[in-house]
mmCIF file of C-alpha atoms in Angstrom:
data_model
loop_
_atom_site.group_PDB
_atom_site.id
_atom_site.type_symbol
_atom_site.label_atom_id
_atom_site.label_comp_id
_atom_site.label_asym_id
_atom_site.label_seq_id
_atom_site.Cartn_x
_atom_site.Cartn_y
_atom_site.Cartn_z
ATOM 1 C CA MET A 34 4.345 41.768 -2.853
ATOM 2 C CA ALA A 35 3.668 38.262 -4.223
ATOM 3 C CA THR A 36 0.511 36.393 -4.671
ATOM 4 C CA PHE A 37 -0.116 32.735 -5.347
ATOM 5 C CA LEU A 38 -3.393 31.314 -6.752
ATOM 6 C CA LEU A 39 -3.742 27.292 -6.291
ATOM 7 C CA LYS A 40 -6.582 25.136 -7.373
ATOM 8 C CA THR A 41 -6.687 21.392 -6.363
ATOM 9 C CA GLY A 42 -7.519 17.977 -8.059
ATOM 10 C CA ILE A 43 -7.145 14.373 -7.146
ATOM 11 C CA ASN A 44 -5.173 11.206 -7.314
ATOM 12 C CA VAL A 45 -1.341 10.607 -6.465
ATOM 13 C CA LEU A 46 0.678 7.829 -5.165
ATOM 14 C CA HIS A 47 4.435 8.642 -4.568
ATOM 15 C CA ARG A 48 7.008 6.059 -4.422
ATOM 16 C CA HIS A 49 10.726 6.726 -3.690
ATOM 17 C CA HIS A 50 13.547 3.824 -3.476
ATOM 18 C CA ASN A 51 10.919 1.361 -2.338
ATOM 19 C CA HIS A 52 9.238 3.787 0.169
ATOM 20 C CA LEU A 53 5.804 4.972 0.301
ATOM 21 C CA ALA A 54 5.845 8.712 1.101
ATOM 22 C CA PHE A 55 3.481 10.399 3.555
ATOM 23 C CA PHE A 56 2.529 14.000 2.873
ATOM 24 C CA SER A 57 0.437 15.883 5.032
ATOM 25 C CA SER A 58 0.224 19.198 6.829
ATOM 26 C CA GLY A 59 3.442 19.977 8.634
ATOM 27 C CA ALA A 60 5.066 16.919 7.449
ATOM 28 C CA SER A 61 7.708 16.285 4.835
ATOM 29 C CA PRO A 62 8.186 13.230 2.664
ATOM 30 C CA ARG A 63 10.745 11.812 4.989
ATOM 31 C CA SER A 64 7.987 10.006 6.991
ATOM 32 C CA ASN A 65 8.250 6.559 5.351
ATOM 33 C CA VAL A 66 7.182 3.021 5.710
ATOM 34 C CA PRO A 67 9.159 0.413 3.954
ATOM 35 C CA ILE A 68 7.267 -1.576 1.367
ATOM 36 C CA SER A 69 7.842 -5.279 1.312
ATOM 37 C CA GLN A 70 6.615 -7.987 -1.172
ATOM 38 C CA LYS A 71 4.686 -9.834 1.451
ATOM 39 C CA ARG A 72 1.540 -8.639 2.923
ATOM 40 C CA ARG A 73 1.669 -8.564 6.557
ATOM 41 C CA SER A 74 -0.596 -10.863 8.519
ATOM 42 C CA ARG A 75 -3.963 -9.613 9.990
ATOM 43 C CA SER A 76 -5.643 -10.328 13.153
ATOM 44 C CA PHE A 77 -9.566 -10.071 12.913
ATOM 45 C CA PRO A 78 -12.133 -9.764 15.797
ATOM 46 C CA ILE A 79 -13.986 -12.971 16.538
ATOM 47 C CA VAL A 80 -17.387 -13.122 14.974
ATOM 48 C CA SER A 81 -20.275 -15.263 15.102
ATOM 49 C CA MET A 82 -20.596 -18.210 12.486
ATOM 50 C CA ALA A 83 -23.820 -17.040 11.655
ATOM 51 C CA ALA A 84 -24.320 -14.731 8.480
ATOM 52 C CA THR A 85 -24.303 -11.060 9.497
ATOM 53 C CA PRO A 86 -26.334 -8.568 7.455
ATOM 54 C CA VAL A 87 -23.240 -7.212 5.756
ATOM 55 C CA GLN A 88 -22.197 -10.784 4.661
ATOM 56 C CA THR A 89 -25.766 -11.226 3.273
ATOM 57 C CA PHE A 90 -25.714 -7.853 1.573
ATOM 58 C CA LEU A 91 -22.304 -8.799 -0.003
ATOM 59 C CA GLU A 92 -23.447 -12.197 -1.262
ATOM 60 C CA LYS A 93 -26.299 -10.471 -2.955
ATOM 61 C CA SER A 94 -24.134 -7.916 -4.650
ATOM 62 C CA ALA A 95 -21.073 -10.181 -5.370
ATOM 63 C CA PRO A 96 -19.230 -9.141 -8.495
ATOM 64 C CA SER A 97 -19.788 -11.035 -11.788
ATOM 65 C CA THR A 98 -16.964 -13.345 -13.052
ATOM 66 C CA GLN A 99 -16.037 -10.683 -15.528
ATOM 67 C CA ASN A 100 -15.242 -8.183 -12.670
ATOM 68 C CA THR A 101 -12.059 -9.459 -11.132
ATOM 69 C CA GLY A 102 -10.785 -5.882 -10.207
ATOM 70 C CA LEU A 103 -9.136 -5.267 -6.978
ATOM 71 C CA PRO A 104 -11.671 -4.794 -4.165
ATOM 72 C CA VAL A 105 -11.997 -1.204 -2.789
ATOM 73 C CA MET A 106 -14.162 0.163 0.085
ATOM 74 C CA VAL A 107 -15.057 3.812 -0.128
ATOM 75 C CA ASN A 108 -15.946 5.262 3.315
ATOM 76 C CA ALA A 109 -18.241 8.173 3.271
ATOM 77 C CA CYS A 110 -19.646 6.996 -0.154
ATOM 78 C CA THR A 111 -22.481 9.685 0.049
ATOM 79 C CA GLY A 112 -20.189 12.472 0.087
ATOM 80 C CA LYS A 113 -18.986 14.395 -3.064
ATOM 81 C CA MET A 114 -15.454 12.937 -2.831
ATOM 82 C CA GLY A 115 -16.748 9.418 -2.067
ATOM 83 C CA LYS A 116 -18.838 9.510 -4.929
ATOM 84 C CA ALA A 117 -16.063 10.819 -7.300
ATOM 85 C CA VAL A 118 -13.853 8.159 -6.065
ATOM 86 C CA ILE A 119 -16.468 5.227 -6.579
ATOM 87 C CA ASN A 120 -17.002 6.708 -10.138
ATOM 88 C CA ALA A 121 -13.341 6.578 -10.942
ATOM 89 C CA ALA A 122 -12.565 3.356 -9.214
ATOM 90 C CA GLU A 123 -15.550 1.729 -11.388
ATOM 91 C CA ALA A 124 -14.212 3.306 -14.659
ATOM 92 C CA ALA A 125 -10.808 1.789 -13.924
ATOM 93 C CA GLY A 126 -12.005 -1.646 -13.726
ATOM 94 C CA LEU A 127 -11.669 -1.918 -9.832
ATOM 95 C CA HIS A 128 -14.578 -3.679 -7.797
ATOM 96 C CA VAL A 129 -15.931 -1.231 -5.395
ATOM 97 C CA VAL A 130 -17.411 -3.116 -2.466
ATOM 98 C CA PRO A 131 -21.106 -1.876 -1.741
ATOM 99 C CA VAL A 132 -20.565 -1.326 1.884
ATOM 100 C CA SER A 133 -19.405 1.800 3.412
ATOM 101 C CA PHE A 134 -18.862 3.825 6.780
ATOM 102 C CA GLY A 135 -21.120 6.750 7.403
ATOM 103 C CA CYS A 136 -22.537 8.926 10.064
ATOM 104 C CA GLU A 137 -24.966 7.634 12.549
ATOM 105 C CA GLU A 138 -27.980 9.020 10.868
ATOM 106 C CA GLU A 139 -27.190 7.013 7.833
ATOM 107 C CA SER A 140 -26.682 3.768 9.582
ATOM 108 C CA GLY A 141 -28.677 1.050 8.145
ATOM 109 C CA GLN A 142 -29.635 2.788 5.149
ATOM 110 C CA THR A 143 -29.056 1.757 1.499
ATOM 111 C CA PHE A 144 -28.021 4.467 -1.277
ATOM 112 C CA GLU A 145 -27.734 4.250 -4.907
ATOM 113 C CA ILE A 146 -24.523 5.547 -6.234
ATOM 114 C CA CYS A 147 -23.143 5.234 -9.640
ATOM 115 C CA GLY A 148 -25.952 2.688 -10.341
ATOM 116 C CA LYS A 149 -25.074 0.372 -7.500
ATOM 117 C CA GLU A 150 -26.688 0.173 -4.010
ATOM 118 C CA PHE A 151 -24.556 0.700 -1.085
ATOM 119 C CA LEU A 152 -25.295 -0.276 2.704
ATOM 120 C CA VAL A 153 -24.153 2.404 5.123
ATOM 121 C CA HIS A 154 -23.000 1.488 8.490
ATOM 122 C CA GLY A 155 -22.614 4.216 11.561
ATOM 123 C CA PRO A 156 -19.505 4.289 13.739
ATOM 124 C CA SER A 157 -20.683 1.690 16.408
ATOM 125 C CA ASP A 158 -20.340 -0.968 13.797
ATOM 126 C CA ARG A 159 -17.180 -0.135 12.159
ATOM 127 C CA GLU A 160 -15.111 -3.041 13.587
ATOM 128 C CA SER A 161 -17.565 -6.004 12.967
ATOM 129 C CA VAL A 162 -18.312 -4.513 9.337
ATOM 130 C CA LEU A 163 -14.707 -4.411 8.481
ATOM 131 C CA ALA A 164 -14.188 -7.738 9.647
ATOM 132 C CA SER A 165 -16.984 -9.108 7.498
ATOM 133 C CA VAL A 166 -15.704 -7.256 4.543
ATOM 134 C CA LEU A 167 -12.091 -8.352 4.851
ATOM 135 C CA ASP A 168 -13.389 -12.070 5.165
ATOM 136 C CA LYS A 169 -15.040 -11.638 1.722
ATOM 137 C CA TYR A 170 -12.340 -9.669 0.244
ATOM 138 C CA PRO A 171 -8.952 -10.455 1.709
ATOM 139 C CA ASN A 172 -7.029 -7.961 -0.658
ATOM 140 C CA LEU A 173 -9.293 -5.137 0.371
ATOM 141 C CA ILE A 174 -7.980 -1.626 0.138
ATOM 142 C CA VAL A 175 -9.947 1.308 1.942
ATOM 143 C CA VAL A 176 -10.282 4.984 0.824
ATOM 144 C CA ASP A 177 -11.407 7.298 3.584
ATOM 145 C CA TYR A 178 -13.102 10.691 2.825
ATOM 146 C CA THR A 179 -15.031 10.774 5.938
ATOM 147 C CA VAL A 180 -14.890 13.790 8.390
ATOM 148 C CA PRO A 181 -11.968 15.158 10.494
ATOM 149 C CA THR A 182 -13.442 13.754 13.778
ATOM 150 C CA ALA A 183 -13.204 10.279 12.362
ATOM 151 C CA VAL A 184 -9.601 10.301 10.933
ATOM 152 C CA ASN A 185 -7.648 8.897 13.882
ATOM 153 C CA GLY A 186 -10.371 6.142 14.883
ATOM 154 C CA ASN A 187 -10.576 5.112 11.431
ATOM 155 C CA ALA A 188 -6.862 4.948 10.996
ATOM 156 C CA GLU A 189 -6.439 3.050 14.114
ATOM 157 C CA LEU A 190 -9.035 0.411 13.091
ATOM 158 C CA TYR A 191 -7.560 0.030 9.495
ATOM 159 C CA SER A 192 -4.280 -0.390 11.324
ATOM 160 C CA LYS A 193 -5.262 -2.617 13.822
ATOM 161 C CA VAL A 194 -6.699 -5.200 11.267
ATOM 162 C CA GLY A 195 -3.876 -4.602 8.615
ATOM 163 C CA VAL A 196 -6.027 -3.158 5.837
ATOM 164 C CA PRO A 197 -4.033 -0.745 3.482
ATOM 165 C CA PHE A 198 -5.750 2.504 3.272
ATOM 166 C CA VAL A 199 -5.664 6.012 1.598
ATOM 167 C CA MET A 200 -6.531 8.733 3.924
ATOM 168 C CA GLY A 201 -7.838 11.727 2.008
ATOM 169 C CA THR A 202 -9.641 13.050 4.871
ATOM 170 C CA THR A 203 -8.048 16.357 6.287
ATOM 171 C CA GLY A 204 -8.007 17.274 10.011
ATOM 172 C CA GLY A 205 -7.544 15.171 13.218
ATOM 173 C CA ASP A 206 -4.242 14.720 14.994
ATOM 174 C CA ARG A 207 -1.808 14.222 12.064
ATOM 175 C CA ASP A 208 1.088 13.280 14.290
ATOM 176 C CA LEU A 209 -0.856 10.661 16.017
ATOM 177 C CA LEU A 210 -2.040 9.392 12.621
ATOM 178 C CA TYR A 211 1.642 9.058 11.413
ATOM 179 C CA LYS A 212 2.660 7.246 14.563
ATOM 180 C CA THR A 213 -0.267 4.845 14.426
ATOM 181 C CA VAL A 214 0.675 3.789 10.820
ATOM 182 C CA GLN A 215 4.236 3.435 11.572
ATOM 183 C CA ASP A 216 3.856 1.604 14.831
ATOM 184 C CA SER A 217 1.736 -0.740 12.994
ATOM 185 C CA LYS A 218 3.738 -1.244 9.905
ATOM 186 C CA ASN A 219 0.510 -0.930 7.938
ATOM 187 C CA TYR A 220 0.457 0.247 4.312
ATOM 188 C CA ALA A 221 -0.997 3.686 3.968
ATOM 189 C CA VAL A 222 -1.147 6.998 1.578
ATOM 190 C CA ILE A 223 -1.809 10.031 3.754
ATOM 191 C CA SER A 224 -2.190 13.223 2.170
ATOM 192 C CA PRO A 225 -4.093 16.562 2.434
ATOM 193 C CA GLN A 226 -4.037 16.909 -1.200
ATOM 194 C CA MET A 227 -4.335 14.196 -4.189
ATOM 195 C CA GLY A 228 -3.646 16.182 -7.231
ATOM 196 C CA LYS A 229 -0.399 15.387 -8.690
ATOM 197 C CA GLN A 230 0.353 19.122 -9.912
ATOM 198 C CA VAL A 231 -0.401 20.435 -6.307
ATOM 199 C CA VAL A 232 1.727 17.557 -4.854
ATOM 200 C CA ALA A 233 4.544 18.507 -6.896
ATOM 201 C CA PHE A 234 3.983 22.211 -5.828
ATOM 202 C CA LEU A 235 3.974 21.177 -2.290
ATOM 203 C CA ALA A 236 7.226 19.074 -2.858
ATOM 204 C CA ALA A 237 8.855 21.964 -4.372
ATOM 205 C CA MET A 238 7.887 24.065 -1.247
ATOM 206 C CA GLU A 239 9.272 21.590 0.991
ATOM 207 C CA ILE A 240 12.677 21.600 -0.915
ATOM 208 C CA MET A 241 12.968 25.210 -0.784
ATOM 209 C CA ALA A 242 11.873 25.512 2.938
ATOM 210 C CA GLU A 243 14.775 22.990 3.850
ATOM 211 C CA GLN A 244 17.367 24.581 1.659
ATOM 212 C CA PHE A 245 16.619 28.248 2.368
ATOM 213 C CA PRO A 246 15.324 28.449 6.054
ATOM 214 C CA GLY A 247 14.432 31.984 6.877
ATOM 215 C CA ALA A 248 14.790 33.418 3.421
ATOM 216 C CA PHE A 249 11.320 35.092 3.943
ATOM 217 C CA SER A 250 12.010 36.301 7.491
ATOM 218 C CA GLY A 251 10.117 39.695 8.164
ATOM 219 C CA TYR A 252 7.458 39.146 5.567
ATOM 220 C CA SER A 253 3.927 39.145 6.473
ATOM 221 C CA LEU A 254 1.416 36.595 4.860
ATOM 222 C CA GLN A 255 -2.285 36.511 4.262
ATOM 223 C CA VAL A 256 -3.987 33.340 3.359
ATOM 224 C CA LEU A 257 -7.519 33.044 1.936
ATOM 225 C CA GLU A 258 -8.971 29.734 0.921
ATOM 226 C CA SER A 259 -12.532 29.011 -0.377
ATOM 227 C CA HIS A 260 -14.206 25.823 -0.629
ATOM 228 C CA GLN A 261 -17.644 24.369 -0.968
ATOM 229 C CA ALA A 262 -19.833 25.232 1.970
ATOM 230 C CA SER A 263 -20.036 21.458 3.102
ATOM 231 C CA LYS A 264 -16.156 21.599 3.953
ATOM 232 C CA ALA A 265 -16.114 21.939 7.622
ATOM 233 C CA ASP A 266 -12.383 22.232 8.479
ATOM 234 C CA ALA A 267 -9.567 24.492 7.041
ATOM 235 C CA SER A 268 -7.926 23.163 3.975
ATOM 236 C CA GLY A 269 -5.131 20.605 4.542
ATOM 237 C CA THR A 270 -3.165 21.881 1.466
ATOM 238 C CA ALA A 271 -3.249 25.371 2.909
ATOM 239 C CA LYS A 272 -1.873 24.059 6.245
ATOM 240 C CA ALA A 273 0.949 22.162 4.410
ATOM 241 C CA VAL A 274 1.759 25.462 2.445
ATOM 242 C CA ILE A 275 1.664 27.519 5.421
ATOM 243 C CA SER A 276 3.983 25.214 7.250
ATOM 244 C CA CYS A 277 6.660 25.610 4.537
ATOM 245 C CA PHE A 278 6.359 29.408 4.768
ATOM 246 C CA ASN A 279 6.940 29.130 8.602
ATOM 247 C CA LYS A 280 10.069 27.060 7.899
ATOM 248 C CA LEU A 281 11.063 30.055 5.554
ATOM 249 C CA GLY A 282 10.852 32.430 8.457
ATOM 250 C CA VAL A 283 7.235 33.843 8.030
ATOM 251 C CA SER A 284 5.191 34.165 11.137
ATOM 252 C CA PHE A 285 1.657 32.883 10.556
ATOM 253 C CA ASP A 286 -0.835 30.934 12.783
ATOM 254 C CA MET A 287 -3.120 28.291 11.149
ATOM 255 C CA ASP A 288 -6.050 30.107 12.913
ATOM 256 C CA GLU A 289 -5.435 33.223 10.839
ATOM 257 C CA ILE A 290 -6.471 31.450 7.558
ATOM 258 C CA GLN A 291 -9.426 33.263 6.246
ATOM 259 C CA LEU A 292 -12.071 30.590 5.485
ATOM 260 C CA VAL A 293 -14.575 31.536 2.754
ATOM 261 C CA ARG A 294 -17.815 29.177 2.727
ATOM 262 C CA ASP A 295 -20.479 31.550 2.051
ATOM 263 C CA PRO A 296 -21.568 31.052 -1.668
ATOM 264 C CA GLN A 297 -22.293 34.986 -2.103
ATOM 265 C CA GLN A 298 -18.989 35.865 -0.916
ATOM 266 C CA GLN A 299 -17.382 33.028 -3.218
ATOM 267 C CA LEU A 300 -19.012 34.548 -6.173
ATOM 268 C CA GLU A 301 -18.459 38.355 -5.436
ATOM 269 C CA MET A 302 -15.385 38.346 -3.392
ATOM 270 C CA VAL A 303 -13.264 35.343 -4.612
ATOM 271 C CA GLY A 304 -14.756 35.065 -8.162
ATOM 272 C CA VAL A 305 -15.614 31.349 -8.168
ATOM 273 C CA PRO A 306 -17.818 30.557 -11.346
ATOM 274 C CA GLU A 307 -21.484 29.813 -10.262
ATOM 275 C CA GLU A 308 -21.300 26.271 -11.705
ATOM 276 C CA HIS A 309 -18.164 25.334 -9.350
ATOM 277 C CA LEU A 310 -19.900 26.635 -5.997
ATOM 278 C CA ALA A 311 -20.750 23.014 -4.992
ATOM 279 C CA GLY A 312 -17.186 21.753 -5.574
ATOM 280 C CA HIS A 313 -14.015 23.885 -5.597
ATOM 281 C CA ALA A 314 -10.775 24.860 -4.154
ATOM 282 C CA PHE A 315 -9.432 28.448 -4.335
ATOM 283 C CA HIS A 316 -6.341 29.565 -2.452
ATOM 284 C CA MET A 317 -4.563 32.792 -2.393
ATOM 285 C CA TYR A 318 -1.455 33.367 -0.447
ATOM 286 C CA HIS A 319 -0.199 37.010 -0.211
ATOM 287 C CA LEU A 320 3.201 37.729 0.872
ATOM 288 C CA THR A 321 4.202 41.432 1.733
ATOM 289 C CA SER A 322 7.892 42.409 2.301
ATOM 290 C CA PRO A 323 9.066 43.963 5.616
ATOM 291 C CA ASP A 324 9.014 47.530 4.024
ATOM 292 C CA GLN A 325 5.554 46.853 2.469
ATOM 293 C CA THR A 326 6.679 48.002 -0.970
ATOM 294 C CA LEU A 327 6.777 46.241 -4.263
ATOM 295 C CA LYS A 328 10.597 46.933 -4.738
ATOM 296 C CA GLN A 329 12.923 44.389 -3.393
ATOM 297 C CA ARG A 330 16.012 46.070 -1.703
ATOM 298 C CA ILE A 331 19.212 44.002 -1.436
ATOM 299 C CA PRO A 332 20.855 45.449 2.121
ATOM 300 C CA LYS A 333 24.625 45.389 2.167
ATOM 301 C CA GLU A 334 24.417 42.725 4.923
ATOM 302 C CA TYR A 335 22.938 40.269 2.524
ATOM 303 C CA THR A 336 25.760 40.821 0.272
ATOM 304 C CA ILE A 337 28.309 40.133 3.047
#
């Protein structure tokens, strides 16, 4: 038997031979989009010449002359990851645009995050809002940590207008997501996991799965993953690891993942420290040999 424990972090950009690699559940780094030196031209929806509420808000919150960092728009700024990215971007000297996509209930509201006021817009305003922000900040990059149901719609919008984006949100139709980006020739980083150590582990799993397909045929797998109660979907990292085990010959369906979202279970069953209940990632991958013993037997047919 073998047990793997995996904890997650954030932030990776992988480049290889002038290609930007896409990592996601069930996809290997071979899905690439070339990087060119020139940014592709963008087409924007036609908007009125009168100042919109977004433009007015952006004018009021324009960066000081000292802040000349790259403009970044963080969508779902009120979420845990959104707040963390805003804090990291500010610390890195980037200019975080004080406008964000959010849920319909948050539309039109302002929220103070990291000492700055952010105006949040609902799904129905996305296209006009993004056009206004791009008009003000042509070099904009979007970071998306929204919800699984918004993944494909948001990616289609970003690709339509040609804004580079980082898709940290898991879920959605991942194959459609890749196709949307590749067809548009837009720049994007797509990953279920942004921690460089975990990305390295996933890359190693991909290499092993490609070079030794079927090596774990007959083995059974149990997967338990614990995340904060607010995480609605199964972990994209877990799905990526399971995809590798599938290639290695292990039969396991994604709906067999044991999701732990109850704080009491996380404390008692998983062993998550109480101070990390509001934000953690704990994974266990338990492989059992066909004969269900700890001893690894080498049959004579393997020798042949």
